[in-house]
């Protein structure tokens, strides 16, 4: 018998039939003797619908009242699921975040959880009840309703699992796990049995949007074993765990997955003097404009001058370009160029730590396809390249094949 925290996302509770199906599923876990805490999202589309209503009143609506509005979505699903459980003969009880109580800071629309009082939940579990908690919400120290940012129900699930020291936090969603890469790009992508927190964070931050990043960070910090599973099909899903936990499950692969990000744009300022403070003078105005810089490459200078290239989010391209042109005048740079038709492609794997040669193998595979690499950056468990966007699909497939990701290692 285990204590499980399960989270069901918007699609999983998107209609009455689906809520009834979730109740069947939760009931089956309960029948196996598990203590059950269930976190739910709002019905799919509901949070967007509420935001739209708010915008009709005030296009800039945000802050406290938006949170009061948005949390109603999850209040609907906790009540409906609890009714469905009771109808099936399972004693159950619903709680909003504030009732639990999940205390957050006061940063409306993107609050962070500070503490969880789990007394009521533990009491209910001891009385044989299934506890259903509204995801994505809490209250600040003055009892103002807060929300945790879009996708925040994942974080609620993980935080409750940590507070209750649950055996596992299971995130039920519309995909059946974490894949070696996006199956829409590579149909031969394979579901991973397990992946480490670090790898998952790299994959997620690069655009494999299965889980809210913050939830993964939280799970890593509190060592909560996290599992992603499908609400609609049977299966083991993907276990996200520490390196040690993953090794117990499978022999560690060199490369676990290929992530990519289509939202990048590249900027170059050429012919600036190679003197101390140059990087700061170039990137200072960019960060002052609140633009995040991702990859950075600076040439080794030949005759005292150098070229400086970096990437930003595509949405920030125009602003960054304008800012860089200003900087170029001041620094008497030769020219400024930009390209917003690039993508970033990354190999991710903790196995890279102990194996040399992965990078050169990657470059060879891309070269064989005639794909030009424009920028390279590496970390301990990741190698990223910037390439022309038209080669994204080709690059992903070639690497998937080249690193033999479709077969279980
Ligand atoms: N309902 C919220 C959203 O759509 C929270 C969640 O689903 O995790 O962002
Ligand atoms: Mg979600």
CSV table of C-alpha atoms and ligand atoms in Angstrom, one decimal:
chain,number,residue,atom,x,y,z
A,1,UNK,CA,0.0,0.0,0.0
A,2,UNK,CA,1.3,3.4,-1.0
A,3,UNK,CA,0.4,7.0,-0.8
A,4,UNK,CA,-0.1,8.3,-4.3
A,5,UNK,CA,-0.6,11.9,-5.4
A,6,UNK,CA,-2.2,11.9,-8.9
A,7,UNK,CA,-2.7,14.9,-11.0
A,8,UNK,CA,-5.1,15.0,-13.9
A,9,UNK,CA,-4.7,17.7,-16.5
A,10,UNK,CA,-7.4,19.7,-18.4
A,11,UNK,CA,-7.9,17.2,-21.2
A,12,UNK,CA,-8.3,14.4,-18.7
A,13,UNK,CA,-11.2,16.2,-17.0
A,14,UNK,CA,-12.4,17.9,-20.2
A,15,UNK,CA,-15.9,16.6,-20.2
A,16,UNK,CA,-18.4,14.8,-17.8
A,17,UNK,CA,-17.5,11.5,-19.5
A,18,UNK,CA,-13.9,12.0,-18.9
A,19,UNK,CA,-14.4,13.1,-15.3
A,20,UNK,CA,-16.4,9.8,-14.8
A,21,UNK,CA,-13.5,7.9,-16.4
A,22,UNK,CA,-11.0,9.6,-14.0
A,23,UNK,CA,-13.2,8.6,-11.1
A,24,UNK,CA,-13.1,5.0,-12.3
A,25,UNK,CA,-9.3,5.2,-12.6
A,26,UNK,CA,-8.8,6.7,-9.1
A,27,UNK,CA,-11.2,4.2,-7.7
A,28,UNK,CA,-9.2,1.3,-9.1
A,29,UNK,CA,-6.0,2.6,-7.5
A,30,UNK,CA,-7.9,3.0,-4.3
A,31,UNK,CA,-9.2,-0.6,-4.6
A,32,UNK,CA,-5.6,-1.8,-4.7
A,33,UNK,CA,-5.2,-0.4,-1.2
A,34,UNK,CA,-3.5,2.9,-2.0
A,35,UNK,CA,-4.1,6.2,-0.2
A,36,UNK,CA,-5.1,8.7,-2.8
A,37,UNK,CA,-4.7,12.4,-3.1
A,38,UNK,CA,-5.9,13.7,-6.5
A,39,UNK,CA,-5.1,17.2,-7.9
A,40,UNK,CA,-7.1,18.4,-10.9
A,41,UNK,CA,-6.8,21.2,-13.5
A,42,UNK,CA,-9.7,23.1,-14.9
A,43,UNK,CA,-11.6,21.5,-17.8
A,44,UNK,CA,-9.5,22.0,-21.0
A,45,UNK,CA,-10.1,25.4,-22.5
A,46,UNK,CA,-11.7,26.8,-19.3
A,47,UNK,CA,-8.8,28.9,-18.0
A,48,UNK,CA,-8.4,30.4,-21.5
A,49,UNK,CA,-12.2,31.1,-21.6
A,50,UNK,CA,-12.0,32.9,-18.2
A,51,UNK,CA,-9.0,35.0,-19.3
A,52,UNK,CA,-10.9,36.0,-22.4
A,53,UNK,CA,-13.9,37.1,-20.2
A,54,UNK,CA,-11.6,39.2,-18.1
A,55,UNK,CA,-10.1,40.8,-21.2
A,56,UNK,CA,-13.5,41.8,-22.4
A,57,UNK,CA,-13.7,44.0,-19.3
A,58,UNK,CA,-10.1,45.1,-19.2
A,59,UNK,CA,-7.6,44.0,-21.9
A,60,UNK,CA,-4.8,44.4,-19.3
A,61,UNK,CA,-6.6,42.5,-16.5
A,62,UNK,CA,-4.2,40.8,-14.1
A,63,UNK,CA,-3.4,40.6,-10.5
A,64,UNK,CA,-5.7,39.8,-7.6
A,65,UNK,CA,-9.1,39.8,-9.3
A,66,UNK,CA,-7.8,37.7,-12.2
A,67,UNK,CA,-6.7,35.1,-9.7
A,68,UNK,CA,-10.2,35.1,-8.0
A,69,UNK,CA,-11.6,34.5,-11.5
A,70,UNK,CA,-9.2,31.8,-12.8
A,71,UNK,CA,-9.3,29.6,-9.7
A,72,UNK,CA,-13.0,29.0,-10.3
A,73,UNK,CA,-12.1,26.6,-13.1
A,74,UNK,CA,-10.4,24.2,-10.8
A,75,UNK,CA,-13.2,24.6,-8.2
A,76,UNK,CA,-15.6,23.2,-10.7
A,77,UNK,CA,-13.6,20.1,-11.4
A,78,UNK,CA,-12.8,19.2,-7.8
A,79,UNK,CA,-16.5,19.2,-7.0
A,80,UNK,CA,-17.5,17.2,-10.0
A,81,UNK,CA,-14.8,14.6,-9.5
A,82,UNK,CA,-15.6,14.2,-5.8
A,83,UNK,CA,-19.3,13.7,-6.7
A,84,UNK,CA,-18.3,11.1,-9.2
A,85,UNK,CA,-16.2,9.3,-6.6
A,86,UNK,CA,-19.0,9.4,-4.0
A,87,UNK,CA,-21.5,8.1,-6.5
A,88,UNK,CA,-19.2,5.1,-6.9
A,89,UNK,CA,-19.2,4.5,-3.2
A,90,UNK,CA,-15.8,6.0,-2.4
A,91,UNK,CA,-15.8,8.5,0.5
A,92,UNK,CA,-14.1,11.6,-0.9
A,93,UNK,CA,-13.7,15.2,-0.1
A,94,UNK,CA,-12.7,18.3,-2.2
A,95,UNK,CA,-10.6,21.2,-1.2
A,96,UNK,CA,-9.6,24.5,-2.8
A,97,UNK,CA,-6.0,25.5,-2.4
A,98,UNK,CA,-7.0,28.0,0.3
A,99,UNK,CA,-8.9,25.4,2.2
A,100,UNK,CA,-6.0,23.0,2.3
A,101,UNK,CA,-4.1,25.4,3.1
A,102,UNK,CA,-1.5,26.0,0.4
A,103,UNK,CA,0.2,29.2,1.4
A,104,UNK,CA,2.0,31.2,-1.4
A,105,UNK,CA,3.7,34.5,-1.6
A,106,UNK,CA,1.6,37.4,-2.9
A,107,UNK,CA,2.9,37.5,-6.5
A,108,UNK,CA,-0.5,37.2,-8.1
A,109,UNK,CA,-0.7,35.2,-11.4
A,110,UNK,CA,2.7,33.6,-10.7
A,111,UNK,CA,2.8,32.9,-7.0
A,112,UNK,CA,5.2,30.5,-5.4
A,113,UNK,CA,4.3,28.0,-2.7
A,114,UNK,CA,5.8,28.8,0.7
A,115,UNK,CA,4.2,26.1,2.8
A,116,UNK,CA,1.5,23.5,2.9
A,117,UNK,CA,-0.6,22.7,6.0
A,118,UNK,CA,-1.4,19.0,5.3
A,119,UNK,CA,-3.3,18.4,8.5
A,120,UNK,CA,-6.8,18.2,7.0
A,121,UNK,CA,-5.6,15.9,4.2
A,122,UNK,CA,-3.8,13.5,6.5
A,123,UNK,CA,-6.9,13.4,8.7
A,124,UNK,CA,-9.1,12.5,5.8
A,125,UNK,CA,-6.7,9.9,4.5
A,126,UNK,CA,-6.7,8.3,7.9
A,127,UNK,CA,-10.5,8.2,7.8
A,128,UNK,CA,-10.3,6.3,4.5
A,129,UNK,CA,-11.2,9.2,2.3
A,130,UNK,CA,-9.9,10.1,-1.2
A,131,UNK,CA,-8.8,13.7,-1.1
A,132,UNK,CA,-9.4,15.9,-4.2
A,133,UNK,CA,-7.4,19.2,-4.4
A,134,UNK,CA,-7.7,22.1,-6.8
A,135,UNK,CA,-4.5,22.6,-8.7
A,136,UNK,CA,-2.9,25.9,-9.7
A,137,UNK,CA,-4.0,27.8,-6.6
A,138,UNK,CA,-3.2,28.9,-3.0
A,139,UNK,CA,-3.7,31.8,-0.7
A,140,UNK,CA,-1.2,34.4,0.5
A,141,UNK,CA,-0.6,35.2,4.2
A,142,UNK,CA,-3.6,37.6,4.1
A,143,UNK,CA,-5.9,35.0,2.6
A,144,UNK,CA,-5.9,36.6,-0.9
A,145,UNK,CA,-6.4,33.9,-3.6
A,146,UNK,CA,-3.4,33.4,-5.7
A,147,UNK,CA,-2.5,31.3,-8.8
A,148,UNK,CA,0.8,29.6,-9.6
A,149,UNK,CA,1.2,30.5,-13.3
A,150,UNK,CA,-0.1,28.6,-16.3
A,151,UNK,CA,0.3,24.9,-16.0
A,152,UNK,CA,0.6,25.3,-12.3
A,153,UNK,CA,-1.4,22.3,-11.3
A,154,UNK,CA,1.7,20.2,-11.9
A,155,UNK,CA,3.4,22.2,-9.3
A,156,UNK,CA,0.5,21.7,-6.9
A,157,UNK,CA,0.7,17.9,-7.4
A,158,UNK,CA,4.5,17.8,-6.7
A,159,UNK,CA,4.3,20.2,-3.8
A,160,UNK,CA,1.6,18.1,-2.1
A,161,UNK,CA,3.5,14.9,-2.8
A,162,UNK,CA,6.6,16.5,-1.2
A,163,UNK,CA,4.6,17.7,1.8
A,164,UNK,CA,2.9,14.4,2.3
A,165,UNK,CA,6.1,12.4,1.6
A,166,UNK,CA,4.1,10.5,-1.0
A,167,UNK,CA,5.6,7.4,-2.6
A,168,UNK,CA,5.1,8.8,-6.1
A,169,UNK,CA,3.6,11.8,-7.8
A,170,UNK,CA,1.8,10.7,-11.0
A,171,UNK,CA,1.0,13.2,-13.6
A,172,UNK,CA,-1.8,12.0,-15.9
A,173,UNK,CA,-1.9,13.8,-19.2
A,174,UNK,CA,-2.8,13.3,-22.9
A,175,UNK,CA,0.6,11.8,-23.8
A,176,UNK,CA,1.8,8.5,-22.4
A,177,UNK,CA,5.2,9.6,-21.3
A,178,UNK,CA,8.4,11.5,-22.2
A,179,UNK,CA,9.7,10.7,-25.7
A,180,UNK,CA,13.2,10.6,-27.2
A,181,UNK,CA,12.0,13.5,-29.3
A,182,UNK,CA,8.8,15.0,-30.6
A,183,UNK,CA,6.9,12.2,-32.4
A,184,UNK,CA,5.3,14.7,-34.7
A,185,UNK,CA,8.8,15.3,-36.2
A,186,UNK,CA,10.2,11.8,-35.8
A,187,UNK,CA,7.4,9.1,-35.9
A,188,UNK,CA,9.9,6.6,-34.6
A,189,UNK,CA,10.4,8.5,-31.4
A,190,UNK,CA,10.3,6.1,-28.4
A,191,UNK,CA,8.8,6.5,-25.0
A,192,UNK,CA,11.5,6.5,-22.3
A,193,UNK,CA,11.0,4.3,-19.3
A,194,UNK,CA,12.9,6.7,-17.1
A,195,UNK,CA,14.8,10.0,-17.4
A,196,UNK,CA,16.7,12.0,-14.8
A,197,UNK,CA,15.4,15.4,-13.4
A,198,UNK,CA,18.4,17.1,-15.0
A,199,UNK,CA,17.7,15.7,-18.5
A,200,UNK,CA,14.0,16.4,-18.1
A,201,UNK,CA,14.8,20.1,-17.3
A,202,UNK,CA,16.9,20.4,-20.3
A,203,UNK,CA,14.3,18.8,-22.5
A,204,UNK,CA,11.5,20.9,-21.0
A,205,UNK,CA,13.4,24.2,-21.2
A,206,UNK,CA,14.1,23.4,-24.9
A,207,UNK,CA,10.5,23.0,-25.7
A,208,UNK,CA,9.3,19.5,-24.9
A,209,UNK,CA,6.4,20.8,-23.0
A,210,UNK,CA,5.1,17.8,-21.1
A,211,UNK,CA,5.4,19.2,-17.6
A,212,UNK,CA,5.6,22.6,-16.1
A,213,UNK,CA,9.3,23.3,-15.6
A,214,UNK,CA,8.8,24.6,-12.1
A,215,UNK,CA,7.2,21.3,-11.1
A,216,UNK,CA,10.2,19.4,-12.2
A,217,UNK,CA,12.5,21.7,-10.3
A,218,UNK,CA,10.4,21.2,-7.2
A,219,UNK,CA,10.4,17.5,-7.6
A,220,UNK,CA,14.2,17.5,-8.0
A,221,UNK,CA,14.7,19.6,-5.0
A,222,UNK,CA,12.5,17.5,-2.7
A,223,UNK,CA,13.4,14.2,-4.5
A,224,UNK,CA,9.8,13.4,-5.3
A,225,UNK,CA,9.7,10.5,-7.8
A,226,UNK,CA,7.6,11.8,-10.6
A,227,UNK,CA,5.8,9.8,-13.3
A,228,UNK,CA,4.1,11.0,-16.4
A,229,UNK,CA,1.3,8.7,-17.7
A,230,UNK,CA,-1.6,8.8,-20.1
A,231,UNK,CA,-5.1,9.2,-18.8
A,232,UNK,CA,-6.4,7.4,-21.8
A,233,UNK,CA,-4.2,4.4,-22.3
A,234,UNK,CA,-2.7,1.8,-20.0
A,235,UNK,CA,1.1,1.8,-19.4
A,236,UNK,CA,4.0,2.5,-17.1
A,237,UNK,CA,4.6,6.0,-18.5
A,238,UNK,CA,8.0,7.7,-17.8
A,239,UNK,CA,9.6,7.9,-14.4
A,240,UNK,CA,11.5,11.1,-13.7
A,241,UNK,CA,13.9,10.5,-10.9
A,242,UNK,CA,17.5,11.0,-9.7
A,243,UNK,CA,20.4,9.6,-11.6
A,244,UNK,CA,20.7,6.8,-9.1
A,245,UNK,CA,17.0,6.0,-9.4
A,246,UNK,CA,17.2,6.0,-13.2
A,247,UNK,CA,20.2,3.7,-13.2
A,248,UNK,CA,18.3,1.2,-11.2
A,249,UNK,CA,15.6,1.1,-13.8
A,250,UNK,CA,17.6,1.0,-17.0
A,251,UNK,CA,21.1,0.9,-18.2
A,252,UNK,CA,21.9,4.6,-18.8
A,253,UNK,CA,22.0,5.6,-22.4
A,254,UNK,CA,24.6,8.0,-23.7
A,255,UNK,CA,21.9,10.2,-25.3
A,256,UNK,CA,18.4,10.2,-23.9
A,257,UNK,CA,16.7,12.6,-26.2
A,258,UNK,CA,16.8,15.3,-28.8
A,259,UNK,CA,15.1,18.6,-28.0
A,260,UNK,CA,14.6,21.5,-30.3
A,261,UNK,CA,13.4,25.0,-30.1
A,262,UNK,CA,11.9,26.9,-33.1
A,263,UNK,CA,11.6,30.2,-31.2
A,264,UNK,CA,15.1,31.4,-31.6
A,265,UNK,CA,16.6,34.2,-33.6
A,266,UNK,CA,20.3,35.1,-34.0
A,267,UNK,CA,22.0,38.5,-34.0
A,268,UNK,CA,25.6,39.4,-34.9
A,269,UNK,CA,27.6,42.5,-34.3
A,270,UNK,CA,30.8,42.4,-36.4
A,271,UNK,CA,34.0,44.2,-36.1
A,272,UNK,CA,34.0,45.5,-32.6
A,273,UNK,CA,37.2,46.1,-30.7
A,274,UNK,CA,38.4,43.2,-28.6
A,275,UNK,CA,38.7,45.0,-25.3
A,276,UNK,CA,37.5,44.5,-21.7
A,277,UNK,CA,33.8,45.5,-21.3
A,278,UNK,CA,32.8,44.9,-24.9
A,279,UNK,CA,30.4,42.0,-24.0
A,280,UNK,CA,28.8,44.1,-21.3
A,281,UNK,CA,28.4,47.0,-23.6
A,282,UNK,CA,26.7,44.8,-26.2
A,283,UNK,CA,24.5,42.8,-23.9
A,284,UNK,CA,23.8,45.4,-21.2
A,285,UNK,CA,21.2,47.3,-23.3
A,286,UNK,CA,19.6,44.0,-24.4
A,287,UNK,CA,19.1,42.9,-20.8
A,288,UNK,CA,17.9,46.4,-19.9
A,289,UNK,CA,15.2,45.8,-22.5
A,290,UNK,CA,14.2,42.7,-20.5
A,291,UNK,CA,15.3,40.4,-23.4
A,292,UNK,CA,16.7,37.1,-22.4
A,293,UNK,CA,19.9,36.0,-24.2
A,294,UNK,CA,20.4,32.3,-24.8
A,295,UNK,CA,23.5,31.3,-26.7
A,296,UNK,CA,26.5,33.5,-27.0
A,297,UNK,CA,29.6,33.1,-29.2
A,298,UNK,CA,32.5,35.5,-29.5
A,299,UNK,CA,35.3,35.0,-32.0
A,300,UNK,CA,38.9,34.9,-31.0
A,301,UNK,CA,40.2,38.2,-32.3
A,302,UNK,CA,42.5,38.3,-35.2
A,303,UNK,CA,43.7,41.9,-35.3
A,304,UNK,CA,42.3,43.4,-32.2
A,305,UNK,CA,38.7,43.2,-33.4
A,306,UNK,CA,36.1,40.6,-33.0
A,307,UNK,CA,32.5,39.4,-34.0
A,308,UNK,CA,29.9,38.7,-31.4
A,309,UNK,CA,26.9,36.5,-32.0
A,310,UNK,CA,24.0,35.7,-29.7
A,311,UNK,CA,20.4,34.3,-29.8
A,312,UNK,CA,17.2,35.6,-28.4
A,313,UNK,CA,13.5,34.6,-28.5
A,314,UNK,CA,12.0,35.2,-31.9
A,315,UNK,CA,9.4,37.6,-30.4
A,316,UNK,CA,12.3,39.8,-29.2
A,317,UNK,CA,14.1,39.8,-32.5
A,318,UNK,CA,13.0,43.2,-33.8
A,319,UNK,CA,13.6,45.0,-30.4
A,320,UNK,CA,17.0,43.4,-30.0
A,321,UNK,CA,18.0,44.2,-33.6
A,322,UNK,CA,17.1,47.9,-33.1
A,323,UNK,CA,19.0,48.0,-29.8
A,324,UNK,CA,22.0,46.4,-31.3
A,325,UNK,CA,22.1,48.9,-34.2
A,326,UNK,CA,22.3,51.7,-31.6
A,327,UNK,CA,25.1,49.9,-29.8
A,328,UNK,CA,26.9,49.4,-33.2
A,329,UNK,CA,27.0,53.2,-33.8
A,330,UNK,CA,28.5,53.8,-30.4
A,331,UNK,CA,31.1,51.0,-30.7
A,332,UNK,CA,31.8,51.9,-34.4
A,333,UNK,CA,31.1,48.3,-35.3
A,334,UNK,CA,31.5,47.2,-38.9
A,335,UNK,CA,27.9,45.8,-39.3
A,336,UNK,CA,24.9,44.2,-37.6
A,337,UNK,CA,23.2,41.2,-39.0
A,338,UNK,CA,20.3,39.1,-37.9
A,339,UNK,CA,18.5,35.9,-38.8
A,340,UNK,CA,15.2,34.8,-37.4
A,341,UNK,CA,14.9,31.7,-39.4
A,342,UNK,CA,17.1,29.5,-37.3
A,343,UNK,CA,16.4,26.8,-34.8
A,344,UNK,CA,18.2,25.3,-31.9
A,345,UNK,CA,18.7,21.5,-31.8
A,346,UNK,CA,20.1,19.8,-28.7
A,347,UNK,CA,21.2,16.3,-27.7
A,348,UNK,CA,20.6,15.6,-24.0
A,349,UNK,CA,21.9,12.8,-21.9
A,350,UNK,CA,23.6,12.3,-18.5
A,351,UNK,CA,25.7,9.6,-20.2
A,352,UNK,CA,27.7,12.4,-22.0
A,353,UNK,CA,29.5,13.1,-18.7
A,354,UNK,CA,31.4,9.9,-18.9
A,355,UNK,CA,31.8,9.6,-22.7
A,356,UNK,CA,33.9,11.6,-25.0
A,357,UNK,CA,33.2,11.9,-28.7
A,358,UNK,CA,29.4,12.5,-28.6
A,359,UNK,CA,29.8,16.0,-29.9
A,360,UNK,CA,32.0,15.0,-32.9
A,361,UNK,CA,29.6,12.2,-33.7
A,362,UNK,CA,26.8,14.7,-33.7
A,363,UNK,CA,28.6,17.1,-36.0
A,364,UNK,CA,29.5,14.2,-38.3
A,365,UNK,CA,25.9,13.1,-38.6
A,366,UNK,CA,24.8,16.7,-39.4
A,367,UNK,CA,27.6,17.1,-41.9
A,368,UNK,CA,26.6,13.9,-43.7
A,369,UNK,CA,23.2,15.5,-44.3
A,370,UNK,CA,24.8,18.7,-45.6
A,371,UNK,CA,23.5,20.7,-42.6
A,372,UNK,CA,25.6,23.7,-41.7
A,373,UNK,CA,26.1,24.4,-38.0
A,374,UNK,CA,26.0,28.1,-37.2
A,375,UNK,CA,26.6,28.1,-33.5
A,376,UNK,CA,27.5,25.5,-30.9
A,377,UNK,CA,27.2,25.4,-27.1
A,378,UNK,CA,27.7,22.6,-24.7
A,379,UNK,CA,27.0,21.8,-21.1
A,380,UNK,CA,27.8,18.7,-19.1
A,381,UNK,CA,24.7,16.9,-20.3
A,382,UNK,CA,23.8,18.8,-23.5
A,383,UNK,CA,25.2,19.8,-26.8
A,384,UNK,CA,23.2,22.4,-28.7
A,385,UNK,CA,23.6,23.7,-32.3
A,386,UNK,CA,22.0,26.4,-34.2
A,387,UNK,CA,21.0,25.5,-37.7
A,388,UNK,CA,18.8,26.9,-40.5
A,389,UNK,CA,15.1,26.2,-39.7
A,390,UNK,CA,14.6,24.4,-42.9
A,391,UNK,CA,16.8,21.6,-41.7
A,392,UNK,CA,15.1,21.0,-38.4
A,393,UNK,CA,13.1,17.9,-39.3
A,394,UNK,CA,16.0,16.4,-41.3
A,395,UNK,CA,18.5,17.1,-38.4
A,396,UNK,CA,16.2,15.6,-35.7
A,397,UNK,CA,15.6,12.4,-37.8
A,398,UNK,CA,19.3,12.0,-38.7
A,399,UNK,CA,20.4,12.3,-35.1
A,400,UNK,CA,17.6,10.1,-33.8
A,401,UNK,CA,18.8,7.4,-36.3
A,402,UNK,CA,22.5,8.1,-35.8
A,403,UNK,CA,22.3,7.7,-32.0
A,404,UNK,CA,20.1,4.7,-32.4
A,405,UNK,CA,17.4,6.2,-30.2
A,406,UNK,CA,14.5,4.2,-31.6
A,407,UNK,CA,15.8,1.0,-30.0
A,408,UNK,CA,15.9,0.5,-26.3
A,409,UNK,CA,19.4,0.8,-24.9
B,1,LIG,N1,-5.8,25.5,-15.4
B,1,LIG,C1,-4.5,26.1,-15.4
B,1,LIG,C2,-4.0,26.3,-16.8
B,1,LIG,O1,-4.7,26.1,-17.7
B,1,LIG,C3,-3.6,25.3,-14.6
B,1,LIG,C4,-3.2,23.9,-15.1
B,1,LIG,O2,-4.0,23.4,-15.9
B,1,LIG,O3,-2.2,23.3,-14.7
B,1,LIG,O4,-2.9,26.9,-16.9
B,2,LIG,MG1,-1.5,21.5,-17.9
